Amino acid sequence: MIAANITEITSYMIIHMVEGASFDLAQAVIDRIDRDYGLPCDTIIGADSCIIGVKGIAAVVDESRISEMDGVDRVIRITEKYKDASRNFHHEDTIIDVAGTQVGGANLTVVGGPCAIETEQQAIDSAMLAKDAGVDILRAFVDKSRTSPYDFRGLEIKRGLEIAKSMKEATGLPIVSELIDLRHLDAFMEAGIDVIQVGARSAQYAPLLEELSRVDTPVILKHGLGNDLNEWLCAAAFVMSGLDRQGRVVGPGNKNVILCYRGLKSFEGETRFSADIGMIPLVRHKSHLPLLADPSHSSGDRMLVERVAYGFVAAGAHGFEFDIHSNPSEALCDGRQAVQHEAGRIISRARQIHAMLSDIGIQTGSEVAVPAK
Ligand code: PEP
Ligand code: MN
C-alpha cells in the first residue's frame, strides 16, 4: 500500500493555510500558482484548515511571494531549487568526457599543475612535472582571481593562452583554465582550453554561469568562500538549466558540470580555508555530478596537502585538483601550497587508496556510494 502511494507523490511544495481561512483564499493561491507557474495543485481540506500541495516541478515557484498571500500560514519546500544538479531528478552518477578522460562514476581523476602560468619555462617545466607525476588534466591558468590588486594576477591574456597551448602540445594532456572575464570566452575556446574553471571568487556570478550554459565545454565549478551547499548546487543549475533571466528555456544548458570542493573561510587561520570532509559524501548524496576536491587551496600548506588529498579520496571524491610547481620557492602565486617531486607519490598512493575502496566493499561510483539517510 505504502509503495503505491509513494509513486504517486508529485507535490514538491506544501502550503498550509491559516486555521479558518476561507475556501476563497485557498482558491486564490491555487489560481496564482496556475497563472504564474502553470502548475496544478492538490488540496486536503479539513474541518478548519486546508493544505495545498503543488504538483510538478516546484523549483520555479517563489515561496516568498506565495507566503505573502492572504490566508497563507507557511510554505514548505520539499524539493531543492537546484533541480538539474539534484540526484532526485537524475539517480545515476553523471560521467563527463574531458577529451577522452572520463570524470565521475568509478573513475579517479587528478587535475594538477601550477597555480598560474608565470613564464614559458616555468609553465613547461611544471607541466612536464605534472605529466610525469600522472595527472589526467593539466592546470594551465592564465588569468588569476586574487584577493589584492597588488598580487600577481597572471600574464597578459593573449600571451598566457599561447603558453597554455604549448603546455597542451608538450604534454598531450587536456587543459583546464579559469575564466574570470566573459570577454575572454572565445579566445579560450580558440586556444583549445578543454575545461573552464569557475573560481571561488566568481562562483555566484550569474552572467558568467549563464554564458557557460551556452557552450558544452566541461566546467569545473568551485563554490564561493562562504557558500553553502544549496548556493553551490544552485550555481551549478545556472550552468545546466538553459534558462534566461525571464525563466524561459533558451537552450539545452551545459550539463557538463564537475564540482570541486575547496573549503570555506572560517575563524581557523592555520589552515587557509576550512574543509569539511563530511561535505564529500553529502554532496555525492545530493548531486549526481562528478565531485573533485582541492587539497591545495583548502589546506594552503604543502605539508598538509598529501594527507588531505587521501582523505578526500577515501571520503568518496571522484578525484582532486592540486598545485604542482617546478620550483615552489620561486612561485609568484601560492608557492607555499604547491608540491614538486612528491606529486608522483601522492597521485600513485591516491590511486591505490581509491582502488582499495572497492576491494574492501566501499563503492566508488553511482549513488550506492552513499547510503541513504
Ligand atoms: C585556483 O584553483 O587557482 C583558485 C584560485 O582556486 P579558488 O578559486 O578555489 O580560490
Ligand atoms: Mn592558487
mmCIF file of N, CA and C in Angstrom, residues 279-359:
data_model
loop_
_atom_site.group_PDB
_atom_site.id
_atom_site.type_symbol
_atom_site.label_atom_id
_atom_site.label_comp_id
_atom_site.label_asym_id
_atom_site.label_seq_id
_atom_site.Cartn_x
_atom_site.Cartn_y
_atom_site.Cartn_z
ATOM 1 N N MET A 279 31.353 17.061 3.762
ATOM 2 C CA MET A 279 30.731 17.590 2.548
ATOM 3 C C MET A 279 30.891 16.622 1.377
ATOM 4 N N ILE A 280 31.930 15.809 1.414
ATOM 5 C CA ILE A 280 32.173 14.938 0.242
ATOM 6 C C ILE A 280 31.048 13.903 0.105
ATOM 7 N N PRO A 281 30.811 13.060 1.134
ATOM 8 C CA PRO A 281 29.667 12.135 0.963
ATOM 9 C C PRO A 281 28.324 12.852 0.875
ATOM 10 N N LEU A 282 28.197 14.015 1.525
ATOM 11 C CA LEU A 282 26.905 14.721 1.456
ATOM 12 C C LEU A 282 26.617 15.215 0.035
ATOM 13 N N VAL A 283 27.619 15.813 -0.603
ATOM 14 C CA VAL A 283 27.400 16.307 -1.972
ATOM 15 C C VAL A 283 27.166 15.122 -2.917
ATOM 16 N N ARG A 284 27.877 14.024 -2.690
ATOM 17 C CA ARG A 284 27.635 12.821 -3.509
ATOM 18 C C ARG A 284 26.186 12.347 -3.361
ATOM 19 N N HIS A 285 25.671 12.479 -2.157
ATOM 20 C CA HIS A 285 24.295 12.056 -1.892
ATOM 21 C C HIS A 285 23.292 13.002 -2.557
ATOM 22 N N LYS A 286 23.576 14.292 -2.526
ATOM 23 C CA LYS A 286 22.619 15.290 -3.009
ATOM 24 C C LYS A 286 22.662 15.475 -4.518
ATOM 25 N N SER A 287 23.851 15.230 -5.113
ATOM 26 C CA SER A 287 24.018 15.553 -6.535
ATOM 27 C C SER A 287 24.603 14.370 -7.306
ATOM 28 N N HIS A 288 24.208 14.278 -8.556
ATOM 29 C CA HIS A 288 24.723 13.231 -9.444
ATOM 30 C C HIS A 288 26.005 13.665 -10.153
ATOM 31 N N LEU A 289 26.415 14.924 -9.954
ATOM 32 C CA LEU A 289 27.557 15.449 -10.714
ATOM 33 C C LEU A 289 28.876 14.904 -10.174
ATOM 34 N N PRO A 290 29.907 14.793 -11.029
ATOM 35 C CA PRO A 290 31.225 14.403 -10.533
ATOM 36 C C PRO A 290 31.723 15.427 -9.516
ATOM 37 N N LEU A 291 32.413 14.933 -8.501
ATOM 38 C CA LEU A 291 32.878 15.810 -7.421
ATOM 39 C C LEU A 291 34.381 15.642 -7.212
ATOM 40 N N LEU A 292 35.120 16.719 -7.446
ATOM 41 C CA LEU A 292 36.552 16.748 -7.103
ATOM 42 C C LEU A 292 36.694 17.556 -5.816
ATOM 43 N N ALA A 293 37.895 17.564 -5.253
ATOM 44 C CA ALA A 293 38.166 18.417 -4.089
ATOM 45 C C ALA A 293 39.583 18.953 -4.238
ATOM 46 N N ASP A 294 39.840 20.087 -3.600
ATOM 47 C CA ASP A 294 41.114 20.779 -3.798
ATOM 48 C C ASP A 294 41.904 20.829 -2.482
ATOM 49 N N PRO A 295 42.870 19.915 -2.306
ATOM 50 C CA PRO A 295 43.631 19.905 -1.054
ATOM 51 C C PRO A 295 44.636 21.051 -0.964
ATOM 52 N N SER A 296 44.967 21.709 -2.076
ATOM 53 C CA SER A 296 45.952 22.795 -2.045
ATOM 54 C C SER A 296 45.315 24.083 -1.534
ATOM 55 N N HIS A 297 44.217 24.511 -2.195
ATOM 56 C CA HIS A 297 43.605 25.770 -1.783
ATOM 57 C C HIS A 297 42.894 25.651 -0.447
ATOM 58 N N SER A 298 42.459 24.450 -0.064
ATOM 59 C CA SER A 298 41.820 24.320 1.247
ATOM 60 C C SER A 298 42.859 24.334 2.362
ATOM 61 N N SER A 299 43.928 23.545 2.245
ATOM 62 C CA SER A 299 44.892 23.481 3.364
ATOM 63 C C SER A 299 45.877 24.650 3.324
ATOM 64 N N GLY A 300 46.269 25.059 2.110
ATOM 65 C CA GLY A 300 47.186 26.193 1.962
ATOM 66 C C GLY A 300 48.627 25.885 2.302
ATOM 67 N N ASP A 301 48.953 24.611 2.547
ATOM 68 C CA ASP A 301 50.303 24.283 3.012
ATOM 69 C C ASP A 301 50.708 22.902 2.475
ATOM 70 N N ARG A 302 51.850 22.856 1.770
ATOM 71 C CA ARG A 302 52.227 21.581 1.147
ATOM 72 C C ARG A 302 52.407 20.463 2.163
ATOM 73 N N MET A 303 52.738 20.829 3.392
ATOM 74 C CA MET A 303 52.909 19.831 4.448
ATOM 75 C C MET A 303 51.591 19.065 4.694
ATOM 76 N N LEU A 304 50.463 19.715 4.395
ATOM 77 C CA LEU A 304 49.155 19.117 4.689
ATOM 78 C C LEU A 304 48.503 18.481 3.452
ATOM 79 N N VAL A 305 48.964 18.908 2.270
ATOM 80 C CA VAL A 305 48.250 18.571 1.030
ATOM 81 C C VAL A 305 48.100 17.058 0.829
ATOM 82 N N GLU A 306 49.178 16.311 1.097
ATOM 83 C CA GLU A 306 49.162 14.878 0.787
ATOM 84 C C GLU A 306 48.061 14.155 1.570
ATOM 85 N N ARG A 307 48.052 14.330 2.884
ATOM 86 C CA ARG A 307 47.060 13.625 3.711
ATOM 87 C C ARG A 307 45.644 14.099 3.405
ATOM 88 N N VAL A 308 45.498 15.393 3.138
ATOM 89 C CA VAL A 308 44.155 15.925 2.843
ATOM 90 C C VAL A 308 43.647 15.311 1.529
ATOM 91 N N ALA A 309 44.539 15.183 0.554
ATOM 92 C CA ALA A 309 44.140 14.563 -0.728
ATOM 93 C C ALA A 309 43.649 13.132 -0.479
ATOM 94 N N TYR A 310 44.392 12.366 0.335
ATOM 95 C CA TYR A 310 43.970 10.984 0.616
ATOM 96 C C TYR A 310 42.616 10.968 1.321
ATOM 97 N N GLY A 311 42.438 11.922 2.222
ATOM 98 C CA GLY A 311 41.169 12.000 2.955
ATOM 99 C C GLY A 311 39.993 12.230 2.026
ATOM 100 N N PHE A 312 40.165 13.140 1.065
ATOM 101 C CA PHE A 312 39.078 13.427 0.117
ATOM 102 C C PHE A 312 38.745 12.172 -0.703
ATOM 103 N N VAL A 313 39.787 11.468 -1.134
ATOM 104 C CA VAL A 313 39.552 10.269 -1.954
ATOM 105 C C VAL A 313 38.816 9.217 -1.125
ATOM 106 N N ALA A 314 39.292 8.992 0.112
ATOM 107 C CA ALA A 314 38.651 7.977 0.968
ATOM 108 C C ALA A 314 37.205 8.346 1.276
ATOM 109 N N ALA A 315 36.899 9.651 1.318
ATOM 110 C CA ALA A 315 35.534 10.091 1.631
ATOM 111 C C ALA A 315 34.595 9.983 0.432
ATOM 112 N N GLY A 316 35.152 9.697 -0.747
ATOM 113 C CA GLY A 316 34.273 9.472 -1.900
ATOM 114 C C GLY A 316 34.385 10.485 -3.018
ATOM 115 N N ALA A 317 35.391 11.387 -2.967
ATOM 116 C CA ALA A 317 35.560 12.319 -4.089
ATOM 117 C C ALA A 317 35.941 11.532 -5.349
ATOM 118 N N HIS A 318 35.542 12.052 -6.500
ATOM 119 C CA HIS A 318 35.896 11.407 -7.778
ATOM 120 C C HIS A 318 37.296 11.810 -8.221
ATOM 121 N N GLY A 319 38.013 12.527 -7.369
ATOM 122 C CA GLY A 319 39.378 12.936 -7.717
ATOM 123 C C GLY A 319 39.726 14.218 -6.991
ATOM 124 N N PHE A 320 40.867 14.767 -7.322
ATOM 125 C CA PHE A 320 41.269 16.018 -6.674
ATOM 126 C C PHE A 320 42.050 16.877 -7.641
ATOM 127 N N GLU A 321 42.096 18.175 -7.301
ATOM 128 C CA GLU A 321 42.829 19.150 -8.098
ATOM 129 C C GLU A 321 43.851 19.792 -7.183
ATOM 130 N N PHE A 322 45.137 19.767 -7.579
ATOM 131 C CA PHE A 322 46.145 20.349 -6.687
ATOM 132 C C PHE A 322 47.249 21.057 -7.458
ATOM 133 N N ASP A 323 47.975 21.909 -6.705
ATOM 134 C CA ASP A 323 49.011 22.743 -7.309
ATOM 135 C C ASP A 323 50.354 21.997 -7.366
ATOM 136 N N ILE A 324 50.939 21.944 -8.568
ATOM 137 C CA ILE A 324 52.261 21.323 -8.767
ATOM 138 C C ILE A 324 53.127 22.381 -9.450
ATOM 139 N N HIS A 325 54.271 22.674 -8.869
ATOM 140 C CA HIS A 325 55.136 23.730 -9.414
ATOM 141 C C HIS A 325 56.556 23.194 -9.514
ATOM 142 N N SER A 326 57.253 23.573 -10.608
ATOM 143 C CA SER A 326 58.623 23.054 -10.803
ATOM 144 C C SER A 326 59.595 23.652 -9.781
ATOM 145 N N ASN A 327 59.250 24.812 -9.236
ATOM 146 C CA ASN A 327 60.137 25.440 -8.254
ATOM 147 C C ASN A 327 59.301 26.280 -7.278
ATOM 148 N N PRO A 328 58.622 25.608 -6.334
ATOM 149 C CA PRO A 328 57.651 26.318 -5.486
ATOM 150 C C PRO A 328 58.229 27.536 -4.770
ATOM 151 N N SER A 329 59.511 27.501 -4.400
ATOM 152 C CA SER A 329 60.043 28.633 -3.625
ATOM 153 C C SER A 329 60.155 29.904 -4.480
ATOM 154 N N GLU A 330 60.085 29.757 -5.809
ATOM 155 C CA GLU A 330 60.148 30.917 -6.709
ATOM 156 C C GLU A 330 58.773 31.304 -7.248
ATOM 157 N N ALA A 331 57.720 30.547 -6.864
ATOM 158 C CA ALA A 331 56.392 30.771 -7.469
ATOM 159 C C ALA A 331 55.871 32.169 -7.165
ATOM 160 N N LEU A 332 55.190 32.751 -8.153
ATOM 161 C CA LEU A 332 54.610 34.091 -7.972
ATOM 162 C C LEU A 332 53.228 34.023 -7.320
ATOM 163 N N CYS A 333 52.725 32.813 -7.182
ATOM 164 C CA CYS A 333 51.357 32.661 -6.678
ATOM 165 C C CYS A 333 51.252 31.324 -5.948
ATOM 166 N N ASP A 334 50.878 31.349 -4.691
ATOM 167 C CA ASP A 334 50.554 30.122 -3.932
ATOM 168 C C ASP A 334 51.675 29.074 -3.865
ATOM 169 N N GLY A 335 52.947 29.515 -3.836
ATOM 170 C CA GLY A 335 54.056 28.554 -3.776
ATOM 171 C C GLY A 335 54.032 27.676 -2.532
ATOM 172 N N ARG A 336 53.542 28.230 -1.430
ATOM 173 C CA ARG A 336 53.575 27.501 -0.154
ATOM 174 C C ARG A 336 52.735 26.221 -0.197
ATOM 175 N N GLN A 337 51.705 26.241 -1.020
ATOM 176 C CA GLN A 337 50.822 25.066 -1.053
ATOM 177 C C GLN A 337 51.130 24.142 -2.239
ATOM 178 N N ALA A 338 52.115 24.515 -3.065
ATOM 179 C CA ALA A 338 52.408 23.705 -4.259
ATOM 180 C C ALA A 338 53.382 22.581 -3.905
ATOM 181 N N VAL A 339 53.148 21.399 -4.475
ATOM 182 C CA VAL A 339 54.096 20.305 -4.313
ATOM 183 C C VAL A 339 54.977 20.229 -5.560
ATOM 184 N N GLN A 340 56.097 19.529 -5.421
ATOM 185 C CA GLN A 340 57.043 19.436 -6.527
ATOM 186 C C GLN A 340 57.204 17.949 -6.887
ATOM 187 N N HIS A 341 58.345 17.360 -6.559
ATOM 188 C CA HIS A 341 58.587 15.968 -6.965
ATOM 189 C C HIS A 341 57.696 14.973 -6.220
ATOM 190 N N GLU A 342 57.167 15.383 -5.076
ATOM 191 C CA GLU A 342 56.300 14.463 -4.318
ATOM 192 C C GLU A 342 54.947 14.243 -5.007
ATOM 193 N N ALA A 343 54.671 15.012 -6.080
ATOM 194 C CA ALA A 343 53.372 14.888 -6.765
ATOM 195 C C ALA A 343 53.129 13.457 -7.250
ATOM 196 N N GLY A 344 54.161 12.815 -7.802
ATOM 197 C CA GLY A 344 54.000 11.458 -8.343
ATOM 198 C C GLY A 344 53.614 10.469 -7.244
ATOM 199 N N ARG A 345 54.267 10.607 -6.096
ATOM 200 C CA ARG A 345 53.961 9.701 -4.971
ATOM 201 C C ARG A 345 52.505 9.919 -4.512
ATOM 202 N N ILE A 346 52.118 11.172 -4.422
ATOM 203 C CA ILE A 346 50.755 11.481 -3.941
ATOM 204 C C ILE A 346 49.713 10.868 -4.891
ATOM 205 N N ILE A 347 49.952 11.039 -6.192
ATOM 206 C CA ILE A 347 48.959 10.530 -7.157
ATOM 207 C C ILE A 347 48.911 9.007 -7.130
ATOM 208 N N SER A 348 50.097 8.363 -7.070
ATOM 209 C CA SER A 348 50.040 6.902 -7.139
ATOM 210 C C SER A 348 49.443 6.319 -5.858
ATOM 211 N N ARG A 349 49.728 6.924 -4.710
ATOM 212 C CA ARG A 349 49.108 6.410 -3.471
ATOM 213 C C ARG A 349 47.604 6.693 -3.456
ATOM 214 N N ALA A 350 47.215 7.853 -3.970
ATOM 215 C CA ALA A 350 45.776 8.166 -4.008
ATOM 216 C C ALA A 350 45.055 7.140 -4.890
ATOM 217 N N ARG A 351 45.697 6.757 -5.994
ATOM 218 C CA ARG A 351 45.063 5.754 -6.872
ATOM 219 C C ARG A 351 44.970 4.406 -6.153
ATOM 220 N N GLN A 352 45.999 4.085 -5.349
ATOM 221 C CA GLN A 352 45.934 2.820 -4.595
ATOM 222 C C GLN A 352 44.802 2.860 -3.574
ATOM 223 N N ILE A 353 44.660 3.993 -2.891
ATOM 224 C CA ILE A 353 43.577 4.113 -1.895
ATOM 225 C C ILE A 353 42.228 3.961 -2.589
ATOM 226 N N HIS A 354 42.101 4.610 -3.735
ATOM 227 C CA HIS A 354 40.844 4.547 -4.484
ATOM 228 C C HIS A 354 40.535 3.107 -4.901
ATOM 229 N N ALA A 355 41.566 2.409 -5.391
ATOM 230 C CA ALA A 355 41.357 1.018 -5.829
ATOM 231 C C ALA A 355 40.996 0.144 -4.625
ATOM 232 N N MET A 356 41.613 0.437 -3.487
ATOM 233 C CA MET A 356 41.379 -0.366 -2.298
ATOM 234 C C MET A 356 39.935 -0.228 -1.789
ATOM 235 N N LEU A 357 39.346 0.945 -2.021
ATOM 236 C CA LEU A 357 37.988 1.167 -1.509
ATOM 237 C C LEU A 357 37.038 0.099 -2.032
ATOM 238 N N SER A 358 37.081 -0.146 -3.357
ATOM 239 C CA SER A 358 36.149 -1.158 -3.864
ATOM 240 C C SER A 358 36.557 -2.552 -3.400
ATOM 241 N N ASP A 359 37.885 -2.779 -3.228
ATOM 242 C CA ASP A 359 38.331 -4.092 -2.727
ATOM 243 C C ASP A 359 37.721 -4.411 -1.366
#
